[in-house]
PDB file of C-alpha atoms and ligand atoms in Angstrom:
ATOM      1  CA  UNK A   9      12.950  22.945  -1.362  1.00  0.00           C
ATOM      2  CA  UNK A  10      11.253  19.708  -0.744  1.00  0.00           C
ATOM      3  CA  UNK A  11       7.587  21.096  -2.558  1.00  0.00           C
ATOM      4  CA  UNK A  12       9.304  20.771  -5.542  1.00  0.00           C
ATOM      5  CA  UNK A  13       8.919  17.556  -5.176  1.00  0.00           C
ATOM      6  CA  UNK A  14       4.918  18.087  -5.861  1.00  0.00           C
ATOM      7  CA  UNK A  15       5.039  19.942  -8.713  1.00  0.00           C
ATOM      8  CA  UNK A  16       5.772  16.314 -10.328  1.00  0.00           C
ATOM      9  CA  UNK A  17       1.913  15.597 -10.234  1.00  0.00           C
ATOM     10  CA  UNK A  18       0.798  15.161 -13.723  1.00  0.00           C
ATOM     11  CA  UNK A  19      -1.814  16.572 -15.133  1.00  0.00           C
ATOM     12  CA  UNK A  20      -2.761  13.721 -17.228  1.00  0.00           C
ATOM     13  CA  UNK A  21      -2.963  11.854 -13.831  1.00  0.00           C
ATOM     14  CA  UNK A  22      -6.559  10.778 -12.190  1.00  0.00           C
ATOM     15  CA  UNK A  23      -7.504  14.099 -11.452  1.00  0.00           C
ATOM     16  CA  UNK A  24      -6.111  16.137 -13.819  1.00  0.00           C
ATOM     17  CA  UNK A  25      -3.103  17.192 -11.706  1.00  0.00           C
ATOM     18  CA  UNK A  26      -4.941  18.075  -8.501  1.00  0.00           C
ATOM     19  CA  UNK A  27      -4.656  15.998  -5.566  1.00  0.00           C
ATOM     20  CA  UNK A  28      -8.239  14.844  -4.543  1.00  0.00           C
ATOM     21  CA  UNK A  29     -11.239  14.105  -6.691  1.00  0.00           C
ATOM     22  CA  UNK A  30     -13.364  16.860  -4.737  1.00  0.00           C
ATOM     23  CA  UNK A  31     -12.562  19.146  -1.931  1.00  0.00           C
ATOM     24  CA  UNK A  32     -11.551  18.345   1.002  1.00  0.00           C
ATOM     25  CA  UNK A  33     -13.775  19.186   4.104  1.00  0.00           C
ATOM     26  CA  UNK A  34     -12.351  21.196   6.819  1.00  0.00           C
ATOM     27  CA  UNK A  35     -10.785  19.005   9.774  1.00  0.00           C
ATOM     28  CA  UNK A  36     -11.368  19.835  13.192  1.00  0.00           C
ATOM     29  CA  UNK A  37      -8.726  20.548  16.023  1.00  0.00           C
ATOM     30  CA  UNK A  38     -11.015  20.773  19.014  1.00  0.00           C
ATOM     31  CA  UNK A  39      -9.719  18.756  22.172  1.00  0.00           C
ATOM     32  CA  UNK A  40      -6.267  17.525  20.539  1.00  0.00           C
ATOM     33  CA  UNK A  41      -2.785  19.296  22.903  1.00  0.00           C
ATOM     34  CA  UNK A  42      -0.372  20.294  21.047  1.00  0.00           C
ATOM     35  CA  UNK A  43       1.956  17.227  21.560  1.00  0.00           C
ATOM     36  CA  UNK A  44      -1.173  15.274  19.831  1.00  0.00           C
ATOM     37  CA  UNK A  45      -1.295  17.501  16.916  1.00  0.00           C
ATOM     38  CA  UNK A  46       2.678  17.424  16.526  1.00  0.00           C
ATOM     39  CA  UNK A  47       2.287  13.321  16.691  1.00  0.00           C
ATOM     40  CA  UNK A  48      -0.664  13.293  14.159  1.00  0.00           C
ATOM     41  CA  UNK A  49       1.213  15.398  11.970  1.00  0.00           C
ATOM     42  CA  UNK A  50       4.624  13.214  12.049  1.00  0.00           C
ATOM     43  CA  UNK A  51       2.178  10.566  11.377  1.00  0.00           C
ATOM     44  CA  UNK A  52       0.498  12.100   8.370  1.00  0.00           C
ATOM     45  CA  UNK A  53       3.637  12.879   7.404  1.00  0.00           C
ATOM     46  CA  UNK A  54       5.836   9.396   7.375  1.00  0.00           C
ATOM     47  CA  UNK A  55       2.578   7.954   5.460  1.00  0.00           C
ATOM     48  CA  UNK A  56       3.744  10.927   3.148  1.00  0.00           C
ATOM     49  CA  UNK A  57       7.059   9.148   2.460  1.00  0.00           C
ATOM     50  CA  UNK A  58       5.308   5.613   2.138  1.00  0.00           C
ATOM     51  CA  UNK A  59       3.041   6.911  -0.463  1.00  0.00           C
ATOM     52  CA  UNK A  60       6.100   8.350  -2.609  1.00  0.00           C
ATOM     53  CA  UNK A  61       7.960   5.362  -2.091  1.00  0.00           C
ATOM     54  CA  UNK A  62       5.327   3.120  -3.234  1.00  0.00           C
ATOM     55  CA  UNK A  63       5.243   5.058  -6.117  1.00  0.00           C
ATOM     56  CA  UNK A  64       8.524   3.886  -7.519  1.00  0.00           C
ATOM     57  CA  UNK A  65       7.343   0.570  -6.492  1.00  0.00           C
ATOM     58  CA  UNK A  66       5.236   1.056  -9.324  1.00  0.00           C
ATOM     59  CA  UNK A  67       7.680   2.183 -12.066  1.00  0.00           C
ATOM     60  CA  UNK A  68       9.105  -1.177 -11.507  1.00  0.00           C
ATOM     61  CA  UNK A  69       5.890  -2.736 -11.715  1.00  0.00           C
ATOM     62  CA  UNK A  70       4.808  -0.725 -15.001  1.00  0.00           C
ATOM     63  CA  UNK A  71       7.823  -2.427 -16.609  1.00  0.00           C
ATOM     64  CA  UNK A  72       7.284  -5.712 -15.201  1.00  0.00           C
ATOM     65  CA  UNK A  73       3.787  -5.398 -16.982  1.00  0.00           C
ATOM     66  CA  UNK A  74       5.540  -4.474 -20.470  1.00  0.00           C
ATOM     67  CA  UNK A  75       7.673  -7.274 -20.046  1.00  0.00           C
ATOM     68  CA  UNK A  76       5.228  -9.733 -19.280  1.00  0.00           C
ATOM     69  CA  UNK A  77       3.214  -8.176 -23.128  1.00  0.00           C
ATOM     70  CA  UNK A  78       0.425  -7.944 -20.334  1.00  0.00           C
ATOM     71  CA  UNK A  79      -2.853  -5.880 -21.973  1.00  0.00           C
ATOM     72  CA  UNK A  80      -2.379  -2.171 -22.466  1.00  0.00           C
ATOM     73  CA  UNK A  81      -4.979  -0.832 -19.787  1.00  0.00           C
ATOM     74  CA  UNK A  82      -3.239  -2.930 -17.406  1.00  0.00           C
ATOM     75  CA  UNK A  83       0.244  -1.210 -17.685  1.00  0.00           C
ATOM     76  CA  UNK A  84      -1.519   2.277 -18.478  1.00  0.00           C
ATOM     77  CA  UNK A  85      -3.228   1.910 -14.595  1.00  0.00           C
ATOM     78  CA  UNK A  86       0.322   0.818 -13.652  1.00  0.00           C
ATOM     79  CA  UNK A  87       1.940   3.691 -15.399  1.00  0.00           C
ATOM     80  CA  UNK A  88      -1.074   6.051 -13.613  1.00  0.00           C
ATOM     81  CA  UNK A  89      -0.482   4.682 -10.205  1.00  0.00           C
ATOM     82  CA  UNK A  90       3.072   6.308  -9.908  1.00  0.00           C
ATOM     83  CA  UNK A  91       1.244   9.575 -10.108  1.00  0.00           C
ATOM     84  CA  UNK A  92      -1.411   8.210  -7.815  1.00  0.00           C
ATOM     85  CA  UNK A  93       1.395   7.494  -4.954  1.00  0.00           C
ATOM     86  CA  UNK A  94       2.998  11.065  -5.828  1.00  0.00           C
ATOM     87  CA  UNK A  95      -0.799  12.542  -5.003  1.00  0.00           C
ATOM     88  CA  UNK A  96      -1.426  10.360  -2.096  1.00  0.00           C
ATOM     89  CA  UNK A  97       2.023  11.700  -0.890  1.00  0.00           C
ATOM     90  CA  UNK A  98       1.246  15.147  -1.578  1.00  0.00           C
ATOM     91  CA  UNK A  99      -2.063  14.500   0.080  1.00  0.00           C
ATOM     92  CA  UNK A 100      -0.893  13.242   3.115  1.00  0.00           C
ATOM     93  CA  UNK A 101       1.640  15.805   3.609  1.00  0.00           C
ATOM     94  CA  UNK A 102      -1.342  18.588   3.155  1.00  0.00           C
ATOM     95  CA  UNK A 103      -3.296  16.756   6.083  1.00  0.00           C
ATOM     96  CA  UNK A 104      -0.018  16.662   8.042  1.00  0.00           C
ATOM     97  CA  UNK A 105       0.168  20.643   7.918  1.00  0.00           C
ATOM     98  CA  UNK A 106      -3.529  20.749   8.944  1.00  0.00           C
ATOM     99  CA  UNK A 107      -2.453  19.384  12.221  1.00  0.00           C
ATOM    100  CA  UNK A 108       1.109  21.280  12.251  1.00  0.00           C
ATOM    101  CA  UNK A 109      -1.213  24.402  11.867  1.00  0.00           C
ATOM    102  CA  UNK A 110       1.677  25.693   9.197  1.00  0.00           C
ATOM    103  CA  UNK A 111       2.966  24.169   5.966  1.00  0.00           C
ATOM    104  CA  UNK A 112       5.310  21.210   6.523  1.00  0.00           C
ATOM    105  CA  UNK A 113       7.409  19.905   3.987  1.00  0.00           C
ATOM    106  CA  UNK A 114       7.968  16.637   2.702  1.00  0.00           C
ATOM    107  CA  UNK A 115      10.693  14.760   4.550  1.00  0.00           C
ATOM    108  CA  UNK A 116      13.668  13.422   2.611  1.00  0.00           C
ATOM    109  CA  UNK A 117      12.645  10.609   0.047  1.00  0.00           C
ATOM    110  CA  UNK A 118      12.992   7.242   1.977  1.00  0.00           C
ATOM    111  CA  UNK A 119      15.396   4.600   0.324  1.00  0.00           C
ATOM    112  CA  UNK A 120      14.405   2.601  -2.133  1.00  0.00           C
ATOM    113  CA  UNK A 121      14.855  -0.933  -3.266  1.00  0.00           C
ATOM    114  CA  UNK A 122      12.620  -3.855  -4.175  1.00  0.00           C
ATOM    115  CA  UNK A 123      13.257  -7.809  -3.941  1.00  0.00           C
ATOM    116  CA  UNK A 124      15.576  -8.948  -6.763  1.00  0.00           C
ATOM    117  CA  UNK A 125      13.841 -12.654  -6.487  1.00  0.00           C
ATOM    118  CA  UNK A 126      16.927 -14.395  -7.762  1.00  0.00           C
ATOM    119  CA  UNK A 127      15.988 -18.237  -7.633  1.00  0.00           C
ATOM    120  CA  UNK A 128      13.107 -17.256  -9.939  1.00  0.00           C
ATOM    121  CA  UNK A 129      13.126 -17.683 -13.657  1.00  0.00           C
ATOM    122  CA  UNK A 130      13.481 -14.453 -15.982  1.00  0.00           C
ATOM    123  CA  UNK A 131       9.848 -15.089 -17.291  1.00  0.00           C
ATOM    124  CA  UNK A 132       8.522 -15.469 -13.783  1.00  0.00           C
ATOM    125  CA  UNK A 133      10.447 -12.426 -12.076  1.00  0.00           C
ATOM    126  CA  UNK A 134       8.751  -9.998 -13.475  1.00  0.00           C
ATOM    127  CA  UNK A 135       4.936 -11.691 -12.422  1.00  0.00           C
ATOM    128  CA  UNK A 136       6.488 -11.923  -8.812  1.00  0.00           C
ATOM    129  CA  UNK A 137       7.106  -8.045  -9.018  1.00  0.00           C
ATOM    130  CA  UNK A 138       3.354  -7.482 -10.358  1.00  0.00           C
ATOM    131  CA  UNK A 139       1.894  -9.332  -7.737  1.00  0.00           C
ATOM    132  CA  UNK A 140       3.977  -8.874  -4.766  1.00  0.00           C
ATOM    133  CA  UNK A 141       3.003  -4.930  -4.728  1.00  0.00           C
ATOM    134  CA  UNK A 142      -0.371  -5.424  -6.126  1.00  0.00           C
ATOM    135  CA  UNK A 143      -1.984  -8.861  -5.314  1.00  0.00           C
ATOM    136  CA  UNK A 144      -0.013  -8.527  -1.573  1.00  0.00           C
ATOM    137  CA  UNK A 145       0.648  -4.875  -0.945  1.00  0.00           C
ATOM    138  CA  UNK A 146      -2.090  -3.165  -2.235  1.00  0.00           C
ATOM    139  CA  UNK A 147      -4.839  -5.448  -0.844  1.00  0.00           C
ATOM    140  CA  UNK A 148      -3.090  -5.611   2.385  1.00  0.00           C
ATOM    141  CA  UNK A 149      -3.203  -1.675   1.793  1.00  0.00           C
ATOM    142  CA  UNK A 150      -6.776  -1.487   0.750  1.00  0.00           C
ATOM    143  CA  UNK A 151      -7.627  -3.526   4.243  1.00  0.00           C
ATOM    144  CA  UNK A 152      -5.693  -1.064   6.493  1.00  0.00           C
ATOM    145  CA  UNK A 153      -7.315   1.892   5.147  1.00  0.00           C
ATOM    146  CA  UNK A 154     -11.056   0.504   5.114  1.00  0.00           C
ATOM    147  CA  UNK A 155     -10.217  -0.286   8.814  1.00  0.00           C
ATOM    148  CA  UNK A 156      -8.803   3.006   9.166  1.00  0.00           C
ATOM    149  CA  UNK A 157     -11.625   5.025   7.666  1.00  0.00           C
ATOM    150  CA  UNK A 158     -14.265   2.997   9.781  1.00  0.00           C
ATOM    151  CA  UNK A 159     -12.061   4.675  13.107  1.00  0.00           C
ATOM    152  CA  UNK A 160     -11.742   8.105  12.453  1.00  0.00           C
ATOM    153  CA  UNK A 161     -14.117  10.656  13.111  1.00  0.00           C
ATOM    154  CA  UNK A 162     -12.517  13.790  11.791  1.00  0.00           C
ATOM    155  CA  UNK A 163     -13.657  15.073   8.181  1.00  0.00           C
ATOM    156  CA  UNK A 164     -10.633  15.641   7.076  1.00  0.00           C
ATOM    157  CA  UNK A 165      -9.094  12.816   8.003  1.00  0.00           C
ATOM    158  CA  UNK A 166     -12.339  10.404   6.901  1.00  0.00           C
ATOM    159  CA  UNK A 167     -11.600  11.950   3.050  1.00  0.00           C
ATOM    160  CA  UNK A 168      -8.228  11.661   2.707  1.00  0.00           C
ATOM    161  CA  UNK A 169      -8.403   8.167   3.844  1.00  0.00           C
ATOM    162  CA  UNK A 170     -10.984   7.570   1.338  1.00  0.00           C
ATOM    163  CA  UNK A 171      -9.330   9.188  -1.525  1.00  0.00           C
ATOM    164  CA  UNK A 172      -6.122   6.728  -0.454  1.00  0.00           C
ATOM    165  CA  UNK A 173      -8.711   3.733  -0.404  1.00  0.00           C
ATOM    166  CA  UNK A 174     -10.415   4.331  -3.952  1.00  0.00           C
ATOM    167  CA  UNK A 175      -7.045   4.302  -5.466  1.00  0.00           C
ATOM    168  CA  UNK A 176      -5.202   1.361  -3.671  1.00  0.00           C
ATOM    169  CA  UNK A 177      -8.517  -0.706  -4.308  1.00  0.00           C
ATOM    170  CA  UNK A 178      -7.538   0.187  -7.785  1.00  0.00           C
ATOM    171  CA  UNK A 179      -4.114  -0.741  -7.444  1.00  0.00           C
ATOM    172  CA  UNK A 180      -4.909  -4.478  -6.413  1.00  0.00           C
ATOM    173  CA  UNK A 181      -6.760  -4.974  -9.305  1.00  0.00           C
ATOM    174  CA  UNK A 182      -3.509  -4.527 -11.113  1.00  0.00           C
ATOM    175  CA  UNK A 183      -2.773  -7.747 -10.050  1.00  0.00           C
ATOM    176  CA  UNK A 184      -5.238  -9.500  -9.797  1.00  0.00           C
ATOM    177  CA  UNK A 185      -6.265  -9.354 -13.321  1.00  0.00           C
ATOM    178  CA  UNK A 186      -2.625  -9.411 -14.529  1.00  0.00           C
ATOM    179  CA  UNK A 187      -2.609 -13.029 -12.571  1.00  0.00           C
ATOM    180  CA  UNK A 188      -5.866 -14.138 -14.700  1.00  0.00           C
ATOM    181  CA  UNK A 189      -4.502 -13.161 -18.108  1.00  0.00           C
ATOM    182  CA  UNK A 190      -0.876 -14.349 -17.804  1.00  0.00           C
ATOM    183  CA  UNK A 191      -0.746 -18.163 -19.473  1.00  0.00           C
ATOM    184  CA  UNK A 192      -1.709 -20.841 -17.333  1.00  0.00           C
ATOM    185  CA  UNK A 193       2.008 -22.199 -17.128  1.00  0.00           C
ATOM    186  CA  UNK A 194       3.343 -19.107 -16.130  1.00  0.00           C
ATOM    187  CA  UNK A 195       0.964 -18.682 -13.093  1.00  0.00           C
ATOM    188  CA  UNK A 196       1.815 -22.418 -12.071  1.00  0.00           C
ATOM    189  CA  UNK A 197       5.047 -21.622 -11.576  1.00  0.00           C
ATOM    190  CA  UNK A 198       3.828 -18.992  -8.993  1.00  0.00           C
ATOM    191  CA  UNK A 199       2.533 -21.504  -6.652  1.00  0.00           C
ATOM    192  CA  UNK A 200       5.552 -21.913  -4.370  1.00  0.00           C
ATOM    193  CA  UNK A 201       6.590 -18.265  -3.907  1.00  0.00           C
ATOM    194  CA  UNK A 202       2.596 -17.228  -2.837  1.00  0.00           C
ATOM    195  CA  UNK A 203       3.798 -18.278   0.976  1.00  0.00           C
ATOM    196  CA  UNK A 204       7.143 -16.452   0.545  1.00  0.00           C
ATOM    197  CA  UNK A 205       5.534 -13.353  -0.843  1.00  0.00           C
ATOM    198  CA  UNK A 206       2.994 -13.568   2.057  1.00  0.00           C
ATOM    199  CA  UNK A 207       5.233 -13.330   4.665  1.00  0.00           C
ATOM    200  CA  UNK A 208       7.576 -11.373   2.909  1.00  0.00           C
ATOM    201  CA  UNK A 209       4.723  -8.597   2.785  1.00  0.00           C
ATOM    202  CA  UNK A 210       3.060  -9.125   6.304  1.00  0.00           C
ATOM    203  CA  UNK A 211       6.564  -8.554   7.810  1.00  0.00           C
ATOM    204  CA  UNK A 212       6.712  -5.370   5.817  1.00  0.00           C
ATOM    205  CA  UNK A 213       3.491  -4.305   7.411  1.00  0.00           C
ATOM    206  CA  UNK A 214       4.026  -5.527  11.199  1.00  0.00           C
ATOM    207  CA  UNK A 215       7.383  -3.984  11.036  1.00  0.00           C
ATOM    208  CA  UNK A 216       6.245  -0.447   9.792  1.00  0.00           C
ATOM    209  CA  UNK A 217       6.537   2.115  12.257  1.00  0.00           C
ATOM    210  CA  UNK A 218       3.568   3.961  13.825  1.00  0.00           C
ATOM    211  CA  UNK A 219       4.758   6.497  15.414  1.00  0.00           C
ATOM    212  CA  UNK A 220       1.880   7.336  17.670  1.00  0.00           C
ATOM    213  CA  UNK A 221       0.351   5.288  20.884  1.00  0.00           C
ATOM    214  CA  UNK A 222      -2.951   3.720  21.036  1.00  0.00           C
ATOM    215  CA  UNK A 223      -5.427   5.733  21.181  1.00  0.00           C
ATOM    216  CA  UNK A 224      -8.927   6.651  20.373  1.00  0.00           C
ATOM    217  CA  UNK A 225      -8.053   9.975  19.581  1.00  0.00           C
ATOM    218  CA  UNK A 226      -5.197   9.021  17.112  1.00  0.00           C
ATOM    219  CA  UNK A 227      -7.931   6.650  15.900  1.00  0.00           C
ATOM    220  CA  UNK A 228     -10.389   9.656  14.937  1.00  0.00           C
ATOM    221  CA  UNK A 229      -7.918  11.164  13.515  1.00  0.00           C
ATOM    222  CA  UNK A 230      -6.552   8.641  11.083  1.00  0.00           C
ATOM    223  CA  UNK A 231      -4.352   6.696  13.215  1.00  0.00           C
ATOM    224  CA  UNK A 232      -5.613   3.429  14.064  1.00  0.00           C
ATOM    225  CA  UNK A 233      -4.345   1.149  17.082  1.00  0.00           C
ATOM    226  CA  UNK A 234      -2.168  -1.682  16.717  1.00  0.00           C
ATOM    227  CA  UNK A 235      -5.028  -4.447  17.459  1.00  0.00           C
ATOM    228  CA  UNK A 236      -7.281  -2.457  14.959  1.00  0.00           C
ATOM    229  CA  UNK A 237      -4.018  -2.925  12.388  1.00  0.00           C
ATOM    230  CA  UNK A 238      -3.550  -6.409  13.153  1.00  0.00           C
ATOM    231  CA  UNK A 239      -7.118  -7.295  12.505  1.00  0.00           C
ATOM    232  CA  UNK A 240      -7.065  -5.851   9.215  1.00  0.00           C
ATOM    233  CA  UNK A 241      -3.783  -7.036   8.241  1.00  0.00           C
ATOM    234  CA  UNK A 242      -5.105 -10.597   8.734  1.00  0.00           C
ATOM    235  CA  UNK A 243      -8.801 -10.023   7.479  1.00  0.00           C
ATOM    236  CA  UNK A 244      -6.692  -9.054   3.671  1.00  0.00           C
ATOM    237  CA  UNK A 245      -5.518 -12.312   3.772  1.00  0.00           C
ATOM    238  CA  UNK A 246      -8.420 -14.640   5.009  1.00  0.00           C
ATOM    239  CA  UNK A 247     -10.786 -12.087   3.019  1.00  0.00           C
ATOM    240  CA  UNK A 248      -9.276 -11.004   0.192  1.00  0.00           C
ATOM    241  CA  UNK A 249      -5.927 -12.901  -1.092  1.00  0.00           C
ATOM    242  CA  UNK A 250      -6.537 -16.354  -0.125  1.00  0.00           C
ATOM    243  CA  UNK A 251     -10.064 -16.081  -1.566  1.00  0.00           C
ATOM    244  CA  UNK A 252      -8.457 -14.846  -4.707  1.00  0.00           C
ATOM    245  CA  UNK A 253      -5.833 -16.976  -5.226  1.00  0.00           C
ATOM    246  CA  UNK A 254      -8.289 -19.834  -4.231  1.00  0.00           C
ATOM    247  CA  UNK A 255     -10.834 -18.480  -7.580  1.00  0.00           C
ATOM    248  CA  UNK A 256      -7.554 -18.576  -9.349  1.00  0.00           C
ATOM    249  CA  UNK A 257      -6.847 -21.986  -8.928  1.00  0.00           C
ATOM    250  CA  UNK A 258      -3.591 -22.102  -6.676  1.00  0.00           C
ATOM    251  CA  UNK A 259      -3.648 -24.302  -3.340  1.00  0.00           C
ATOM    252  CA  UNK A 260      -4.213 -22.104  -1.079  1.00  0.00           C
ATOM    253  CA  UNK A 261      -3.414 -25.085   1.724  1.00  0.00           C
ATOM    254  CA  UNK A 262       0.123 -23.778   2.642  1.00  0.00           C
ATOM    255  CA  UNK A 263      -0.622 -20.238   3.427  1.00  0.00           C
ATOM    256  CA  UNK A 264      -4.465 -21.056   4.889  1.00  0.00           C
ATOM    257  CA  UNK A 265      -2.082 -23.320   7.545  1.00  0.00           C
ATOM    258  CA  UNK A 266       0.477 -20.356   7.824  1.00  0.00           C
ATOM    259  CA  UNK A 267      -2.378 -17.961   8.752  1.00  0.00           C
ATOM    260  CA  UNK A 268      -4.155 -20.375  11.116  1.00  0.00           C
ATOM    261  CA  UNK A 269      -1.123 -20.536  13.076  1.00  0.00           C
ATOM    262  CA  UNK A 270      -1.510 -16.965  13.586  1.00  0.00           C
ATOM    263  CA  UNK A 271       0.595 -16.219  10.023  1.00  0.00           C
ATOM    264  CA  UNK A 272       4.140 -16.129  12.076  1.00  0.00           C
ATOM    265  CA  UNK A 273       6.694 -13.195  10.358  1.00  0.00           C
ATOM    266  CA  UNK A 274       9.745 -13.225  12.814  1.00  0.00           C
ATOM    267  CA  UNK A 275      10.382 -16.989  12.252  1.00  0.00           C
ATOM    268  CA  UNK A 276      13.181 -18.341  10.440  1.00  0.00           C
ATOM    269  CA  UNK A 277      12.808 -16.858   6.615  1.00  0.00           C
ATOM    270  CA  UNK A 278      14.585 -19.931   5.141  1.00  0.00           C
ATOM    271  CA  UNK A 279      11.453 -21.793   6.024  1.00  0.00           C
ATOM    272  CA  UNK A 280       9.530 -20.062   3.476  1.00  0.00           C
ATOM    273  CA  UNK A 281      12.221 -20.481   0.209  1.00  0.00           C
ATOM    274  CA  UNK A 282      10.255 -21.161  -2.995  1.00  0.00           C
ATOM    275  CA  UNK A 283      12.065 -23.956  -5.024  1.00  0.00           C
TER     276      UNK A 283
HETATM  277 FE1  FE2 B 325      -1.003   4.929  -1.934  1.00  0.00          FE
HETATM  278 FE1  FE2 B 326      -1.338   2.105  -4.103  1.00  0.00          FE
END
């Protein structure tokens, strides 16, 4: 049964092996049909395999750490965050049987793969891997779910949104102090893949499925809008990365001119190559 599955929380993990840092409130069902509830709770519920996903994401990322001798609380919050996807997985699926009104289980794990980054060198690969999920995916991450937690109304939804939030904020910083400590050669070599890692992730995000309409009910409820997801999508980057890579020292030209141009993802990906 697929809730074996949870039983893989740790109990070393965050919280000890339980899923939130504090009880969740009651959520609220008033004025939702029952076609809205089953579409909130297919929603809750796909996030549920994103979550787990990312998770692996981050076993590969624990051992890019290791091999990159990076400091020891860095891979230990690495090593944490694959139990901190399992919870937010575990999470999500509990919010998705609020609004089944039963227990659902956990869909079938999603496949998994991550880029292999070929035309970079063996003692860059593994940096690309570190800040590809954390520097790129988490921020974007951490920028969806602020945006998301602004829109929704419902208790429920409001905490578990937060919970997801005070972790991927967490996650980020992964990155972004792996990226400061690495030598100063090493991170030059970064320089032409941050455009090609951009991309790469916003793609990711654009593409991802909602699969819900607009709506300001969806919104309340933890499902924001497409404009609302756009907006935050490009507020991580003019907000959050390119500041960050900017403190770090990279030229942050190419991708500032990529995201004035509206950051284009369904372009021709050869353009974006690192050499
Ligand atoms: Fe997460
Ligand atoms: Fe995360």
């Amino acid at each position: 049964m697929a809730h074996d599955q949870v039983t893989t929380l740790r109990a070393d993990g965050r919280w000890n092996g339980n899923v939130t840092s504090r009880p969740l409130p009651a959520g609220a069902l008033d004025g939702l049909s029952a076609e809205e509830r089953r579409t909130l709770s297919d929603a809750w519920l796909a996030r549920a395999s994103t979550e787990r996903r990312v998770g692996l994401s981050f076993g590969v990322v624990h051992e890019a750490l290791l091999k990159l001798d990076a400091p020891k609380t860095l891979c230990d919050l690495a090593d944490r965050a694959i139990d901190d996807e399992m919870r937010h997985g575990e999470l999500c699926r509990m919010v998705a049987s609020h609004y089944a009104g039963k227990e659902v289980d956990l869909l079938p794990d999603l496949p998994f793969s991550y880029p292999p980054h070929e035309a970079a060198s063996d003692a860059l690969r593994p940096l690309l891997h570190v800040v590809g999920q954390c520097c790129f995916n988490e921020t974007i991450a951490s920028s969806f779910l602020e945006t998301s937690v602004d829109a929704a109304t419902d208790p429920l939804a409001k905490a578990a949104l937060r919970e997801l939030l005070s972790d991927e904020i967490d996650h980020g910083r992964i990155g972004w102090a792996t990226l400061a400590a690495v030598p100063a050669p090493l991170r030059g070599q970064l320089q032409a893949w941050l455009l090609p890692l951009a991309r790469g992730n916003l793609k990711m995000w654009r593409d991802a499925s909602r699969p819900y309409p607009d709506s300001p009910a969806f919104e309340a409820h933890g499902a924001p809008g497409a404009a609302r997801v756009e907006q935050a999508l490009l507020t991580a980057f003019v907000g959050l990365i390119i500041p960050g890579m900017q403190a770090l020292g990279f030229d942050v030209a190419p991708i500032q001119a990529w995201v004035s141009r509206g950051a284009p993802t369904n372009d021709d990906p050869s353009l974006y190559v690192a050499s």
